[in-house]
mmCIF file of C-alpha atoms in Angstrom:
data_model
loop_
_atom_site.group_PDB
_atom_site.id
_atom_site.type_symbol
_atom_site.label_atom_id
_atom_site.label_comp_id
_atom_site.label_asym_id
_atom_site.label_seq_id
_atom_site.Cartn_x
_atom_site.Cartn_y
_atom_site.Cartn_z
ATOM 1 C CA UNK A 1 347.414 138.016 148.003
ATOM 2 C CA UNK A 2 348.710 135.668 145.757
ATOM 3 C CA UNK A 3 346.964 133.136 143.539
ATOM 4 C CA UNK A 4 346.951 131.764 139.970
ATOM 5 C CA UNK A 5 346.512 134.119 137.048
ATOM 6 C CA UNK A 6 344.736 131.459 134.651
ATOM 7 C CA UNK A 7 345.097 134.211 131.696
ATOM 8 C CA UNK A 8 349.170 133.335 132.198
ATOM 9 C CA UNK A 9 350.061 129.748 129.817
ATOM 10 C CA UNK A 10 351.698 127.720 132.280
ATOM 11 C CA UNK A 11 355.431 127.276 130.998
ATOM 12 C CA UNK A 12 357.252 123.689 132.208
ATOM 13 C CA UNK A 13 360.930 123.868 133.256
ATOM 14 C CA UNK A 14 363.801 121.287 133.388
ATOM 15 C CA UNK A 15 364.511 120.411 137.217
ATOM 16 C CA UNK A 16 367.078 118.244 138.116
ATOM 17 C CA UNK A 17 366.886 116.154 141.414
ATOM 18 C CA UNK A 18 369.969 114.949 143.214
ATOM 19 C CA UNK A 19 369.683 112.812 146.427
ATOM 20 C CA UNK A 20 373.077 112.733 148.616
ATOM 21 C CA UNK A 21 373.509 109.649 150.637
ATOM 22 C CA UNK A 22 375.786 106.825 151.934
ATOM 23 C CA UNK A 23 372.848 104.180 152.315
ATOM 24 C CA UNK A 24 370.229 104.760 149.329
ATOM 25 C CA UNK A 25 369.899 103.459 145.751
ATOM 26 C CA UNK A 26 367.424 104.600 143.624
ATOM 27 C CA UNK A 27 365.131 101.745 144.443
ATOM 28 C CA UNK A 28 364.782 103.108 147.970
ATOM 29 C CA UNK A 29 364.902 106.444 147.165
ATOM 30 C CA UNK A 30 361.397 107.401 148.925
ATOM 31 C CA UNK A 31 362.392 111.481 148.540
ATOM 32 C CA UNK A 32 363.719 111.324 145.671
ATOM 33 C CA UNK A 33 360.636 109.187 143.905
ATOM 34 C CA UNK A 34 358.696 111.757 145.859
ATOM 35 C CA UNK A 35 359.942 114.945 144.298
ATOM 36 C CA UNK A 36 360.109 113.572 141.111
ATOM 37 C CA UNK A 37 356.384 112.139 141.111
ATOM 38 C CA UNK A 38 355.577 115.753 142.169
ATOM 39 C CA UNK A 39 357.732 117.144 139.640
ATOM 40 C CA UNK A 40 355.664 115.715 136.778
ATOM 41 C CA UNK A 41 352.251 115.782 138.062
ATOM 42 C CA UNK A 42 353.196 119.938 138.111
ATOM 43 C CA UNK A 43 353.389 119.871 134.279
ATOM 44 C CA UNK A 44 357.807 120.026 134.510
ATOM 45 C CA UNK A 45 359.983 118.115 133.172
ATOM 46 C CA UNK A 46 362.415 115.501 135.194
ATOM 47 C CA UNK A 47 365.660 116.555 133.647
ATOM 48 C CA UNK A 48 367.794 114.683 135.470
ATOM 49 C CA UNK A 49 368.168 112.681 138.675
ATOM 50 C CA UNK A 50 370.848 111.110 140.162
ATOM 51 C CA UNK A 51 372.284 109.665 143.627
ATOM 52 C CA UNK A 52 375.958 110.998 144.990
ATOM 53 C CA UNK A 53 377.167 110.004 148.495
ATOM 54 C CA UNK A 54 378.052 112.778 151.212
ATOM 55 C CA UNK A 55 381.022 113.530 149.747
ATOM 56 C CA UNK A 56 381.791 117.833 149.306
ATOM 57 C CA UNK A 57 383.490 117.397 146.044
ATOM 58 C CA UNK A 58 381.033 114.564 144.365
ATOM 59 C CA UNK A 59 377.860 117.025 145.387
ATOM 60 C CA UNK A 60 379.635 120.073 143.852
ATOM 61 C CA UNK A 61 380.648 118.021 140.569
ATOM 62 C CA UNK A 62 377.379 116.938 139.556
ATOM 63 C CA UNK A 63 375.346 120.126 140.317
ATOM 64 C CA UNK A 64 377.896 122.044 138.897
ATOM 65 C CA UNK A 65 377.624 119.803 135.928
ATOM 66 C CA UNK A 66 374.215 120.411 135.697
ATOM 67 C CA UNK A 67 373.829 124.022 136.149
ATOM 68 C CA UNK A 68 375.571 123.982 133.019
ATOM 69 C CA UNK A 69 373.279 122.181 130.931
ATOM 70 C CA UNK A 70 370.707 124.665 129.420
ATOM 71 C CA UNK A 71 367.757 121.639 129.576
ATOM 72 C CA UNK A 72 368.509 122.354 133.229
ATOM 73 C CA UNK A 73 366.460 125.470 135.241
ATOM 74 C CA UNK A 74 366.253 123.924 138.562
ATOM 75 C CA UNK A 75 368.226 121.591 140.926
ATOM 76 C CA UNK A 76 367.132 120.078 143.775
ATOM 77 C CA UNK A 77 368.691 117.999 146.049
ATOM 78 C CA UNK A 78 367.747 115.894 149.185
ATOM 79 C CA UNK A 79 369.873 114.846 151.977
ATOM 80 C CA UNK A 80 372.958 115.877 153.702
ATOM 81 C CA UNK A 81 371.394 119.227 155.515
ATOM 82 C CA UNK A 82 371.807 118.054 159.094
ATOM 83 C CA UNK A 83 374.806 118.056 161.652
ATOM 84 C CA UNK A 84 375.945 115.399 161.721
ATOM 85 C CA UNK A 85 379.871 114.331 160.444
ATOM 86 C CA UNK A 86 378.352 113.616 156.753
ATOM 87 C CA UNK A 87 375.974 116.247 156.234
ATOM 88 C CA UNK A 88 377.843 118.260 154.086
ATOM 89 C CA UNK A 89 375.941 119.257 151.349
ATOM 90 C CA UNK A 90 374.963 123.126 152.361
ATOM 91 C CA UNK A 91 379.367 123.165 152.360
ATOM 92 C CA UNK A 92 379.406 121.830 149.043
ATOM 93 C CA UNK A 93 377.130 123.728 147.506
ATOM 94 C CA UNK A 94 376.839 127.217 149.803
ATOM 95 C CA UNK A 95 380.544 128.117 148.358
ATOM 96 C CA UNK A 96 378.961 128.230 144.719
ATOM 97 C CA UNK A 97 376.249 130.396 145.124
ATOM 98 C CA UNK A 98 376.442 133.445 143.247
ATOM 99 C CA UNK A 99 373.443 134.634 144.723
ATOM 100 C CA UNK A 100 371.985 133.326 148.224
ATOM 101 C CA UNK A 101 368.090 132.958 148.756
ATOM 102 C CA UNK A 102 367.899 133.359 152.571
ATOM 103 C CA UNK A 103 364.101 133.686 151.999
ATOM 104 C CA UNK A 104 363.642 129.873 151.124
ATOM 105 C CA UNK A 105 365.390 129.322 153.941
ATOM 106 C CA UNK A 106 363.306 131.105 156.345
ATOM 107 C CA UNK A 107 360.143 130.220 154.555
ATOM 108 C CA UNK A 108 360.781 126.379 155.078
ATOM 109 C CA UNK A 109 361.573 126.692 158.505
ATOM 110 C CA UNK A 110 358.262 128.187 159.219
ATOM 111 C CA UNK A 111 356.451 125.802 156.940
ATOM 112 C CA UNK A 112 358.366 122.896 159.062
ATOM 113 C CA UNK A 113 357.184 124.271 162.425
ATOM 114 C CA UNK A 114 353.704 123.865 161.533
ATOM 115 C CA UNK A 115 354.789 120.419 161.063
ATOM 116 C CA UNK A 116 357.277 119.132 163.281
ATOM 117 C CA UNK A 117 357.874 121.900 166.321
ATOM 118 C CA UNK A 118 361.308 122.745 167.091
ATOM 119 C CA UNK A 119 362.619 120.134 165.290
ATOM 120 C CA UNK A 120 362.928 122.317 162.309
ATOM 121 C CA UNK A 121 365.999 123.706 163.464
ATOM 122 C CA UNK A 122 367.942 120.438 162.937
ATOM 123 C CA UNK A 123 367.997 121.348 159.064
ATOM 124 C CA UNK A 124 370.284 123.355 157.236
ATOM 125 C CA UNK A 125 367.376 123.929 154.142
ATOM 126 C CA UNK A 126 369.137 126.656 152.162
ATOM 127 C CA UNK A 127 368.990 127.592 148.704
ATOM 128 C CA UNK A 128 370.552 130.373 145.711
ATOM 129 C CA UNK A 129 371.155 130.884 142.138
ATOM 130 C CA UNK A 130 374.571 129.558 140.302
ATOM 131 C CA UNK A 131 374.826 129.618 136.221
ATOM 132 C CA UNK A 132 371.669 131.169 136.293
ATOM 133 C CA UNK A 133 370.038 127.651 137.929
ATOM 134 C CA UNK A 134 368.052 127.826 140.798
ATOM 135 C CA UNK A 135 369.156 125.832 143.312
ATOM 136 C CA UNK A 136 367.323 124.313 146.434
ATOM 137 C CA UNK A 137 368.823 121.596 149.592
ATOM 138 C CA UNK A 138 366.276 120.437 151.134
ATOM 139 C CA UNK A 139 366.722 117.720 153.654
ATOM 140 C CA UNK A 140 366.737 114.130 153.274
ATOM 141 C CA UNK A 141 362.949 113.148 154.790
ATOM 142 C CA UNK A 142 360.054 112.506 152.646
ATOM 143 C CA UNK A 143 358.305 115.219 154.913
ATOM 144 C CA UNK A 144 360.660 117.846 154.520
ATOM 145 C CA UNK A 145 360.273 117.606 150.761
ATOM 146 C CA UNK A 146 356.937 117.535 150.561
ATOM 147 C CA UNK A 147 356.917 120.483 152.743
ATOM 148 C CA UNK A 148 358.867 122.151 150.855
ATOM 149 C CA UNK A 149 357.891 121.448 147.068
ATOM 150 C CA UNK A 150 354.000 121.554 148.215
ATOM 151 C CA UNK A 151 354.658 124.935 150.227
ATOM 152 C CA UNK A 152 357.233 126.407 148.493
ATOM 153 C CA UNK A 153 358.170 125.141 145.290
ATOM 154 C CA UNK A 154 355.575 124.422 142.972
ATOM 155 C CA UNK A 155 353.729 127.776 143.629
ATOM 156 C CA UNK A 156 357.146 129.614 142.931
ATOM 157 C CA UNK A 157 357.617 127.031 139.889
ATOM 158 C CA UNK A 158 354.465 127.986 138.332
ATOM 159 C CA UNK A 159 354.661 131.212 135.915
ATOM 160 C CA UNK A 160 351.066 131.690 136.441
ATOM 161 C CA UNK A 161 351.414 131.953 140.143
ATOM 162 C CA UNK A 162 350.966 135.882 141.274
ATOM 163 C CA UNK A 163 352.161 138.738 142.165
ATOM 164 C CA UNK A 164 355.605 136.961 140.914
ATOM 165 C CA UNK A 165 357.310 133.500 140.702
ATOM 166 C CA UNK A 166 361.106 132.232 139.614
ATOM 167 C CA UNK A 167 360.043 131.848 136.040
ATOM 168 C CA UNK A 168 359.267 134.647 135.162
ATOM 169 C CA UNK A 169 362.829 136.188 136.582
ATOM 170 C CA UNK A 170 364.699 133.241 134.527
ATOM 171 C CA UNK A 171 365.586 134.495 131.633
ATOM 172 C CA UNK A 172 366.998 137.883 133.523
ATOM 173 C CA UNK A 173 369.675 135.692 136.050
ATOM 174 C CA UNK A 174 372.262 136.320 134.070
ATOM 175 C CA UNK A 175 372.077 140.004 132.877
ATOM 176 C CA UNK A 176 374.980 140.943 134.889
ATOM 177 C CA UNK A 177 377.000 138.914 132.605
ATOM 178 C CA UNK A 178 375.730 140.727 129.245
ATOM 179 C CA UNK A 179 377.539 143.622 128.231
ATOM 180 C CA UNK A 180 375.839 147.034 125.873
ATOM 181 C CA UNK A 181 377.171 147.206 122.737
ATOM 182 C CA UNK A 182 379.087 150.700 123.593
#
């Protein structure tokens, strides 16, 4: 069953949180000020947070950017998982994965049934690993990223949280890319 080992330190990591949209600014940026209040009352650190519009190539260039900054652990973004025309941001960020977490995926969904019924199904949630950054799109509602930091996220954010979390697998994303000395 999992639960909190209290003997663990807690360790804070950089996350990132990007909000795609056409309409909002930062000073109506309800998810966004959401995820970010909840990012700090965890213990983490706000590393960055910006606002790009539904646009494949502006989404891609900033997380990109910032799964290249080593202050960086974690990106999240909000917005753009529907069906509509400009929902594009599991396209611009789906392609980049180097490893997909279909789990998060499926995980949300169930959280967001609880919630809001068969509506879940209108979101494109998805997440995976690029440059050794987790990455998580979540949709754009307040809801949905409560939902998903509150039931997903800060447990899996927390290196005291047991039997196993994403911080304690961090420093081991890239081992594929470290060669013996043979």
């Amino acid at each position: 069953m999992a639960k909190l080992d209290e003997t663990r330190p807690f360790l804070p990591v950089g996350i990132a949180v990007l909000t795609v949209s056409d309409t909002r600014s930062l000073a109506d940026d309800r998810s966004g000020d959401m995820l970010a209040a909840r990012i700090t009352e965890a213990g983490h650190r706000l590393a960055a947070r910006a606002i790009v519009k539904d646009d494949v190539a502006e989404i891609r260039a900033q997380v990109e950017t910032w799964t290249r900054d080593d202050a960086i652990d974690v990106v999240i973004t909000t917005g753009g998982t529907g069906f509509t025309g400009r929902d594009v941001t599991p396209e611009a960020l789906e392609p980049i994965f180097e490893k997909r977490m279909d789990g998060f995926s499926e995980v949300f969904h169930r959280i967001s049934y609880d919630k809001i019924g068969t509506s879940t199904i209108q979101s494109r949630a998805t997440g995976g690993v690029t440059n050794s950054t987790f990455i998580f799109v979540l949709p754009g509602s307040p809801g949905a990223c409560k939902d998903a930091w509150d039931g997903i996220l800060k447990a899996q954010l927390d290196y005291r949280h047991m039997p196993c979390n994403f911080v304690e697998i961090m420093p081991r994303l890239d081992e594929h890319l470290k060669r013996s000395a043979v």
